[in-house]
Amino acid sequence: MWKLPLTRTLAAALVAGGLVLSATACSGGGKDPKPSGGAAAGGKGLAIGKLSIAAPTGWQVKQAQSPDSFRVVVSGSCPDDPDKQSTCKGFQLLGVSHVQPDENEGLPIQPYQLGEPHAAQYVQDEGYDCPADPKLRGADKSLGARLVGQGTATVGTQKAEYREWNIPCYTRGPNIGEPDKKTTVSYTERDWYLAASKTLIVDEWNTPNLKTLLAKATWS
C-alpha cells in the first residue's frame, strides 16, 4: 500500500487557534476553543461540498484525496495537491467514497468505524501522519487510542455521532513504516459522523468555534 499524508500517511484535516502542536502533546477537551484574533463566530458563507458554514475571513476549501471530500484550511498556507497537505491546519469533510472506500479503486484505507478513530482507517504500511509530527504515525485503539468523549451533535439539520479521541503517535519501523515505538507525542481527534449521509467531519487541530459553526450550518 502507499503512504498517505495526515490524512495521507493520515490519520486525521487543521486551526491552531490558541493551540500549539509540538513534539510533546496536544489536547482538546470537550469545550470548543475560543476564536483568536479577528476570527468571529459569524462570517462569510463558505461552501464545503453541500455544506455551508459562516466561516471567518481567510478560511479556504481545498480538494481532498477523495472526489467528494474537502479540507478546510483555517490558518497558514496549504498546497493544492492533496498528497502534500499533511501539515495543513484545519479540518476535513470526508464523503461516502472515503467513509466506505471502494476496495478496488478507492484509497487503500479501511472503512470508517464509529468505534475507532479516523486514524484507524490507515492501518496499512506507513499509516496516518501524526498532526503534531508528520514523521510519526497515528494509532488505532489496539495501539492506545483512547475515547475521551462522546455524544450527539447537530450539523445543520442532520444529527451526528460525536467522538473525541486522544491518540498517541509512534515511530515508523524500517521496513514498510509499521508502528514501532510509542512516543510521548499525542493529539486530539474530534469526529462528527453523520450516518444518514455517510459523511465524516474530522478535526485534529481543535479548530476554534467549530462545534457552533457546524450546528448553524446549512445543507444544499
PDB file of C-alpha atoms in Angstrom:
ATOM      1  CA  MET A   1       0.000   0.000   0.000  1.00  0.00           C
ATOM      2  CA  TRP A   2       1.021   3.620  -0.185  1.00  0.00           C
ATOM      3  CA  LYS A   3       1.843   6.363   2.215  1.00  0.00           C
ATOM      4  CA  LEU A   4      -0.905   8.844   2.920  1.00  0.00           C
ATOM      5  CA  PRO A   5      -0.431  12.290   4.400  1.00  0.00           C
ATOM      6  CA  LEU A   6      -2.307  13.242   7.629  1.00  0.00           C
ATOM      7  CA  THR A   7      -4.947  12.345   6.089  1.00  0.00           C
ATOM      8  CA  ARG A   8      -2.357  10.788   3.518  1.00  0.00           C
ATOM      9  CA  THR A   9       0.444   8.968   5.593  1.00  0.00           C
ATOM     10  CA  LEU A  10      -3.410  10.059   7.701  1.00  0.00           C
ATOM     11  CA  ALA A  11      -4.820   9.685  10.486  1.00  0.00           C
ATOM     12  CA  ALA A  12      -6.797  12.774  10.648  1.00  0.00           C
ATOM     13  CA  ALA A  13      -7.715  17.590   8.269  1.00  0.00           C
ATOM     14  CA  LEU A  14      -6.136  21.775  10.739  1.00  0.00           C
ATOM     15  CA  VAL A  15      -6.549  25.732  13.039  1.00  0.00           C
ATOM     16  CA  ALA A  16      -4.141  26.029  15.792  1.00  0.00           C
ATOM     17  CA  GLY A  17      -6.120  28.982  17.162  1.00  0.00           C
ATOM     18  CA  GLY A  18      -4.900  29.095  20.673  1.00  0.00           C
ATOM     19  CA  LEU A  19      -3.475  25.580  20.426  1.00  0.00           C
ATOM     20  CA  VAL A  20       0.167  24.797  19.709  1.00  0.00           C
ATOM     21  CA  LEU A  21       1.049  21.370  18.431  1.00  0.00           C
ATOM     22  CA  SER A  22       4.507  20.310  19.467  1.00  0.00           C
ATOM     23  CA  ALA A  23       6.598  17.224  19.879  1.00  0.00           C
ATOM     24  CA  THR A  24       5.077  16.667  23.281  1.00  0.00           C
ATOM     25  CA  ALA A  25       1.317  16.582  23.056  1.00  0.00           C
ATOM     26  CA  CYS A  26      -1.845  18.430  22.119  1.00  0.00           C
ATOM     27  CA  SER A  27      -5.146  18.155  23.860  1.00  0.00           C
ATOM     28  CA  GLY A  28      -8.651  19.316  23.196  1.00  0.00           C
ATOM     29  CA  GLY A  29     -11.222  18.806  25.963  1.00  0.00           C
ATOM     30  CA  GLY A  30     -14.924  18.826  25.444  1.00  0.00           C
ATOM     31  CA  LYS A  31     -15.370  22.595  25.042  1.00  0.00           C
ATOM     32  CA  ASP A  32     -14.791  24.373  21.787  1.00  0.00           C
ATOM     33  CA  PRO A  33     -11.711  26.607  21.907  1.00  0.00           C
ATOM     34  CA  LYS A  34     -12.497  30.314  21.656  1.00  0.00           C
ATOM     35  CA  PRO A  35     -11.696  32.105  18.404  1.00  0.00           C
ATOM     36  CA  SER A  36      -8.456  34.060  18.437  1.00  0.00           C
ATOM     37  CA  GLY A  37      -7.584  37.297  16.689  1.00  0.00           C
ATOM     38  CA  GLY A  38     -10.372  38.509  14.439  1.00  0.00           C
ATOM     39  CA  ALA A  39     -11.989  35.121  13.891  1.00  0.00           C
ATOM     40  CA  ALA A  40     -15.600  35.580  14.912  1.00  0.00           C
ATOM     41  CA  ALA A  41     -18.356  33.002  15.139  1.00  0.00           C
ATOM     42  CA  GLY A  42     -20.075  34.575  12.164  1.00  0.00           C
ATOM     43  CA  GLY A  43     -18.514  35.341   8.810  1.00  0.00           C
ATOM     44  CA  LYS A  44     -18.822  34.805   5.103  1.00  0.00           C
ATOM     45  CA  GLY A  45     -20.675  31.806   3.747  1.00  0.00           C
ATOM     46  CA  LEU A  46     -18.184  29.066   2.898  1.00  0.00           C
ATOM     47  CA  ALA A  47     -19.357  26.111   0.810  1.00  0.00           C
ATOM     48  CA  ILE A  48     -17.738  22.776   1.677  1.00  0.00           C
ATOM     49  CA  GLY A  49     -19.319  20.459  -0.832  1.00  0.00           C
ATOM     50  CA  LYS A  50     -23.026  20.512   0.070  1.00  0.00           C
ATOM     51  CA  LEU A  51     -22.358  22.006   3.499  1.00  0.00           C
ATOM     52  CA  SER A  52     -22.177  25.753   4.079  1.00  0.00           C
ATOM     53  CA  ILE A  53     -20.851  27.447   7.219  1.00  0.00           C
ATOM     54  CA  ALA A  54     -20.373  31.048   8.297  1.00  0.00           C
ATOM     55  CA  ALA A  55     -16.593  30.966   8.213  1.00  0.00           C
ATOM     56  CA  PRO A  56     -14.139  33.580   9.460  1.00  0.00           C
ATOM     57  CA  THR A  57     -12.349  35.529   6.767  1.00  0.00           C
ATOM     58  CA  GLY A  58      -9.362  33.665   5.365  1.00  0.00           C
ATOM     59  CA  TRP A  59     -10.656  30.113   5.621  1.00  0.00           C
ATOM     60  CA  GLN A  60     -10.159  28.211   2.372  1.00  0.00           C
ATOM     61  CA  VAL A  61     -11.552  24.999   0.908  1.00  0.00           C
ATOM     62  CA  LYS A  62      -9.167  22.562  -0.778  1.00  0.00           C
ATOM     63  CA  GLN A  63      -9.946  19.342  -2.607  1.00  0.00           C
ATOM     64  CA  ALA A  64      -9.019  16.311  -0.505  1.00  0.00           C
ATOM     65  CA  GLN A  65      -7.949  12.906  -1.806  1.00  0.00           C
ATOM     66  CA  SER A  66     -11.439  11.563  -2.446  1.00  0.00           C
ATOM     67  CA  PRO A  67     -13.595  13.375  -5.054  1.00  0.00           C
ATOM     68  CA  ASP A  68     -16.406  14.019  -2.553  1.00  0.00           C
ATOM     69  CA  SER A  69     -14.088  15.131   0.264  1.00  0.00           C
ATOM     70  CA  PHE A  70     -12.677  18.515   1.213  1.00  0.00           C
ATOM     71  CA  ARG A  71     -10.138  20.098   3.539  1.00  0.00           C
ATOM     72  CA  VAL A  72     -10.857  23.469   5.134  1.00  0.00           C
ATOM     73  CA  VAL A  73      -7.624  25.369   5.790  1.00  0.00           C
ATOM     74  CA  VAL A  74      -8.065  27.809   8.642  1.00  0.00           C
ATOM     75  CA  SER A  75      -4.526  29.068   9.187  1.00  0.00           C
ATOM     76  CA  GLY A  76      -1.328  29.267   7.186  1.00  0.00           C
ATOM     77  CA  SER A  77      -0.675  28.184   3.619  1.00  0.00           C
ATOM     78  CA  CYS A  78      -1.580  24.820   2.110  1.00  0.00           C
ATOM     79  CA  PRO A  79      -0.710  23.300  -1.282  1.00  0.00           C
ATOM     80  CA  ASP A  80      -3.468  22.355  -3.697  1.00  0.00           C
ATOM     81  CA  ASP A  81      -2.040  18.849  -4.116  1.00  0.00           C
ATOM     82  CA  PRO A  82      -3.951  16.584  -1.663  1.00  0.00           C
ATOM     83  CA  ASP A  83      -0.875  14.375  -1.352  1.00  0.00           C
ATOM     84  CA  LYS A  84       1.079  17.255   0.198  1.00  0.00           C
ATOM     85  CA  GLN A  85      -1.422  18.553   2.745  1.00  0.00           C
ATOM     86  CA  SER A  86      -0.450  16.561   5.828  1.00  0.00           C
ATOM     87  CA  THR A  87       0.643  19.656   7.791  1.00  0.00           C
ATOM     88  CA  CYS A  88      -2.222  21.932   6.730  1.00  0.00           C
ATOM     89  CA  LYS A  89      -4.126  23.349   9.696  1.00  0.00           C
ATOM     90  CA  GLY A  90      -7.871  22.956   9.625  1.00  0.00           C
ATOM     91  CA  PHE A  91     -10.440  20.166   9.374  1.00  0.00           C
ATOM     92  CA  GLN A  92     -11.818  17.776   6.790  1.00  0.00           C
ATOM     93  CA  LEU A  93     -15.242  16.845   5.460  1.00  0.00           C
ATOM     94  CA  LEU A  94     -14.994  13.291   4.117  1.00  0.00           C
ATOM     95  CA  GLY A  95     -17.686  11.913   1.829  1.00  0.00           C
ATOM     96  CA  VAL A  96     -19.019   8.418   1.318  1.00  0.00           C
ATOM     97  CA  SER A  97     -16.197   7.386  -1.033  1.00  0.00           C
ATOM     98  CA  HIS A  98     -13.796   7.942   1.865  1.00  0.00           C
ATOM     99  CA  VAL A  99     -16.048   6.654   4.634  1.00  0.00           C
ATOM    100  CA  GLN A 100     -16.810   3.479   2.672  1.00  0.00           C
ATOM    101  CA  PRO A 101     -13.945   3.228   0.158  1.00  0.00           C
ATOM    102  CA  ASP A 102     -14.054   1.035  -2.922  1.00  0.00           C
ATOM    103  CA  GLU A 103     -11.568  -1.756  -2.203  1.00  0.00           C
ATOM    104  CA  ASN A 104     -10.657  -1.981  -5.888  1.00  0.00           C
ATOM    105  CA  GLU A 105     -10.476   1.644  -6.970  1.00  0.00           C
ATOM    106  CA  GLY A 106     -10.564   3.813  -3.849  1.00  0.00           C
ATOM    107  CA  LEU A 107      -7.838   4.847  -1.448  1.00  0.00           C
ATOM    108  CA  PRO A 108      -6.038   1.957   0.299  1.00  0.00           C
ATOM    109  CA  ILE A 109      -7.856   2.528   3.577  1.00  0.00           C
ATOM    110  CA  GLN A 110     -10.294   0.665   5.795  1.00  0.00           C
ATOM    111  CA  PRO A 111     -13.989   1.627   6.052  1.00  0.00           C
ATOM    112  CA  TYR A 112     -14.661   4.064   8.873  1.00  0.00           C
ATOM    113  CA  GLN A 113     -15.906   2.522  12.132  1.00  0.00           C
ATOM    114  CA  LEU A 114     -17.634   4.539  14.830  1.00  0.00           C
ATOM    115  CA  GLY A 115     -15.725   2.605  17.498  1.00  0.00           C
ATOM    116  CA  GLU A 116     -12.330   3.625  16.086  1.00  0.00           C
ATOM    117  CA  PRO A 117     -10.725   6.989  15.306  1.00  0.00           C
ATOM    118  CA  HIS A 118     -10.384   8.188  11.743  1.00  0.00           C
ATOM    119  CA  ALA A 119      -6.667   7.432  12.063  1.00  0.00           C
ATOM    120  CA  ALA A 120      -7.556   3.732  12.220  1.00  0.00           C
ATOM    121  CA  GLN A 121      -8.633   3.816   8.589  1.00  0.00           C
ATOM    122  CA  TYR A 122      -4.934   3.996   7.688  1.00  0.00           C
ATOM    123  CA  VAL A 123      -3.591   0.853   9.287  1.00  0.00           C
ATOM    124  CA  GLN A 124      -1.543  -0.424   6.363  1.00  0.00           C
ATOM    125  CA  ASP A 125       2.062   0.383   5.652  1.00  0.00           C
ATOM    126  CA  GLU A 126       3.139   3.824   6.850  1.00  0.00           C
ATOM    127  CA  GLY A 127      -0.228   4.687   8.330  1.00  0.00           C
ATOM    128  CA  TYR A 128      -1.633   8.102   9.161  1.00  0.00           C
ATOM    129  CA  ASP A 129       0.627  11.103   9.738  1.00  0.00           C
ATOM    130  CA  CYS A 130       0.635  12.369  13.305  1.00  0.00           C
ATOM    131  CA  PRO A 131      -0.516  16.022  13.098  1.00  0.00           C
ATOM    132  CA  ALA A 132       1.926  17.050  15.833  1.00  0.00           C
ATOM    133  CA  ASP A 133       4.864  15.497  13.965  1.00  0.00           C
ATOM    134  CA  PRO A 134       4.311  14.049  10.456  1.00  0.00           C
ATOM    135  CA  LYS A 135       7.448  11.917  10.772  1.00  0.00           C
ATOM    136  CA  LEU A 136       5.433   9.852  13.239  1.00  0.00           C
ATOM    137  CA  ARG A 137       2.193   7.961  12.677  1.00  0.00           C
ATOM    138  CA  GLY A 138      -1.139   7.993  14.481  1.00  0.00           C
ATOM    139  CA  ALA A 139      -2.681   4.962  16.163  1.00  0.00           C
ATOM    140  CA  ASP A 140      -5.864   2.935  16.443  1.00  0.00           C
ATOM    141  CA  LYS A 141      -7.380   1.529  19.635  1.00  0.00           C
ATOM    142  CA  SER A 142      -5.105  -1.511  19.600  1.00  0.00           C
ATOM    143  CA  LEU A 143      -2.127   0.859  19.841  1.00  0.00           C
ATOM    144  CA  GLY A 144      -3.554   3.042  22.578  1.00  0.00           C
ATOM    145  CA  ALA A 145      -6.032   5.478  21.020  1.00  0.00           C
ATOM    146  CA  ARG A 146      -8.478   6.372  23.824  1.00  0.00           C
ATOM    147  CA  LEU A 147     -12.058   7.556  23.523  1.00  0.00           C
ATOM    148  CA  VAL A 148     -12.261  10.517  25.923  1.00  0.00           C
ATOM    149  CA  GLY A 149     -15.643  11.959  24.972  1.00  0.00           C
ATOM    150  CA  GLN A 150     -18.779  11.029  23.063  1.00  0.00           C
ATOM    151  CA  GLY A 151     -22.353  12.097  22.466  1.00  0.00           C
ATOM    152  CA  THR A 152     -24.567  13.517  19.744  1.00  0.00           C
ATOM    153  CA  ALA A 153     -24.314  16.832  17.968  1.00  0.00           C
ATOM    154  CA  THR A 154     -26.030  18.632  15.136  1.00  0.00           C
ATOM    155  CA  VAL A 155     -24.557  19.611  11.794  1.00  0.00           C
ATOM    156  CA  GLY A 156     -27.193  21.867  10.344  1.00  0.00           C
ATOM    157  CA  THR A 157     -30.402  19.829  10.199  1.00  0.00           C
ATOM    158  CA  GLN A 158     -28.595  16.488  10.492  1.00  0.00           C
ATOM    159  CA  LYS A 159     -27.692  14.579  13.623  1.00  0.00           C
ATOM    160  CA  ALA A 160     -24.115  13.423  14.117  1.00  0.00           C
ATOM    161  CA  GLU A 161     -22.414  10.959  16.432  1.00  0.00           C
ATOM    162  CA  TYR A 162     -19.657  12.937  18.120  1.00  0.00           C
ATOM    163  CA  ARG A 163     -16.443  11.271  19.287  1.00  0.00           C
ATOM    164  CA  GLU A 164     -13.306  12.747  20.818  1.00  0.00           C
ATOM    165  CA  TRP A 165     -10.086  10.720  20.896  1.00  0.00           C
ATOM    166  CA  ASN A 166      -6.666  11.040  22.437  1.00  0.00           C
ATOM    167  CA  ILE A 167      -4.249   9.408  20.018  1.00  0.00           C
ATOM    168  CA  PRO A 168      -0.603   8.537  20.713  1.00  0.00           C
ATOM    169  CA  CYS A 169       1.980   8.754  17.959  1.00  0.00           C
ATOM    170  CA  TYR A 170       4.506   6.058  17.053  1.00  0.00           C
ATOM    171  CA  THR A 171       7.788   5.979  15.219  1.00  0.00           C
ATOM    172  CA  ARG A 172       7.773   4.067  11.952  1.00  0.00           C
ATOM    173  CA  GLY A 173       9.601   0.811  11.531  1.00  0.00           C
ATOM    174  CA  PRO A 174      12.423   0.353   8.994  1.00  0.00           C
ATOM    175  CA  ASN A 175      10.575  -1.896   6.556  1.00  0.00           C
ATOM    176  CA  ILE A 176       7.163  -0.629   5.469  1.00  0.00           C
ATOM    177  CA  GLY A 177       6.728   2.036   8.112  1.00  0.00           C
ATOM    178  CA  GLU A 178       4.827  -0.191  10.529  1.00  0.00           C
ATOM    179  CA  PRO A 179       4.266   1.250  14.043  1.00  0.00           C
ATOM    180  CA  ASP A 180       7.451   0.743  16.022  1.00  0.00           C
ATOM    181  CA  LYS A 181       7.909   2.687  19.266  1.00  0.00           C
ATOM    182  CA  LYS A 182       5.312   4.705  21.155  1.00  0.00           C
ATOM    183  CA  THR A 183       6.434   8.289  21.777  1.00  0.00           C
ATOM    184  CA  THR A 184       5.337  10.995  24.200  1.00  0.00           C
ATOM    185  CA  VAL A 185       3.623  12.846  21.339  1.00  0.00           C
ATOM    186  CA  SER A 186      -0.151  12.689  21.135  1.00  0.00           C
ATOM    187  CA  TYR A 187      -3.016  14.668  19.638  1.00  0.00           C
ATOM    188  CA  THR A 188      -6.770  15.104  19.956  1.00  0.00           C
ATOM    189  CA  GLU A 189      -9.065  13.990  17.148  1.00  0.00           C
ATOM    190  CA  ARG A 190     -12.673  15.231  17.080  1.00  0.00           C
ATOM    191  CA  ASP A 191     -15.086  13.365  14.799  1.00  0.00           C
ATOM    192  CA  TRP A 192     -18.635  14.124  13.705  1.00  0.00           C
ATOM    193  CA  TYR A 193     -20.149  11.141  11.895  1.00  0.00           C
ATOM    194  CA  LEU A 194     -23.416  11.610  10.016  1.00  0.00           C
ATOM    195  CA  ALA A 195     -24.767   8.123   9.435  1.00  0.00           C
ATOM    196  CA  ALA A 196     -27.639   9.216   7.172  1.00  0.00           C
ATOM    197  CA  SER A 197     -25.321  10.720   4.569  1.00  0.00           C
ATOM    198  CA  LYS A 198     -22.242   8.649   5.471  1.00  0.00           C
ATOM    199  CA  THR A 199     -20.231  11.815   5.989  1.00  0.00           C
ATOM    200  CA  LEU A 200     -17.365  12.237   8.449  1.00  0.00           C
ATOM    201  CA  ILE A 201     -16.010  15.561   9.701  1.00  0.00           C
ATOM    202  CA  VAL A 202     -12.553  15.258  11.268  1.00  0.00           C
ATOM    203  CA  ASP A 203     -10.811  17.975  13.268  1.00  0.00           C
ATOM    204  CA  GLU A 204      -7.304  17.346  14.620  1.00  0.00           C
ATOM    205  CA  TRP A 205      -6.391  20.950  15.441  1.00  0.00           C
ATOM    206  CA  ASN A 206      -9.127  21.965  17.885  1.00  0.00           C
ATOM    207  CA  THR A 207     -10.484  24.417  15.338  1.00  0.00           C
ATOM    208  CA  PRO A 208     -11.951  27.343  17.319  1.00  0.00           C
ATOM    209  CA  ASN A 209     -15.747  27.593  17.415  1.00  0.00           C
ATOM    210  CA  LEU A 210     -16.155  24.639  15.047  1.00  0.00           C
ATOM    211  CA  LYS A 211     -18.957  22.983  17.035  1.00  0.00           C
ATOM    212  CA  THR A 212     -21.009  26.163  16.896  1.00  0.00           C
ATOM    213  CA  LEU A 213     -20.324  26.737  13.209  1.00  0.00           C
ATOM    214  CA  LEU A 214     -21.361  23.182  12.349  1.00  0.00           C
ATOM    215  CA  ALA A 215     -24.525  23.399  14.449  1.00  0.00           C
ATOM    216  CA  LYS A 216     -25.568  26.515  12.491  1.00  0.00           C
ATOM    217  CA  ALA A 217     -24.516  25.126   9.100  1.00  0.00           C
ATOM    218  CA  THR A 218     -26.872  24.658   6.168  1.00  0.00           C
ATOM    219  CA  TRP A 219     -27.120  21.872   3.588  1.00  0.00           C
ATOM    220  CA  SER A 220     -27.852  22.325  -0.097  1.00  0.00           C
TER     221      SER A 220
END
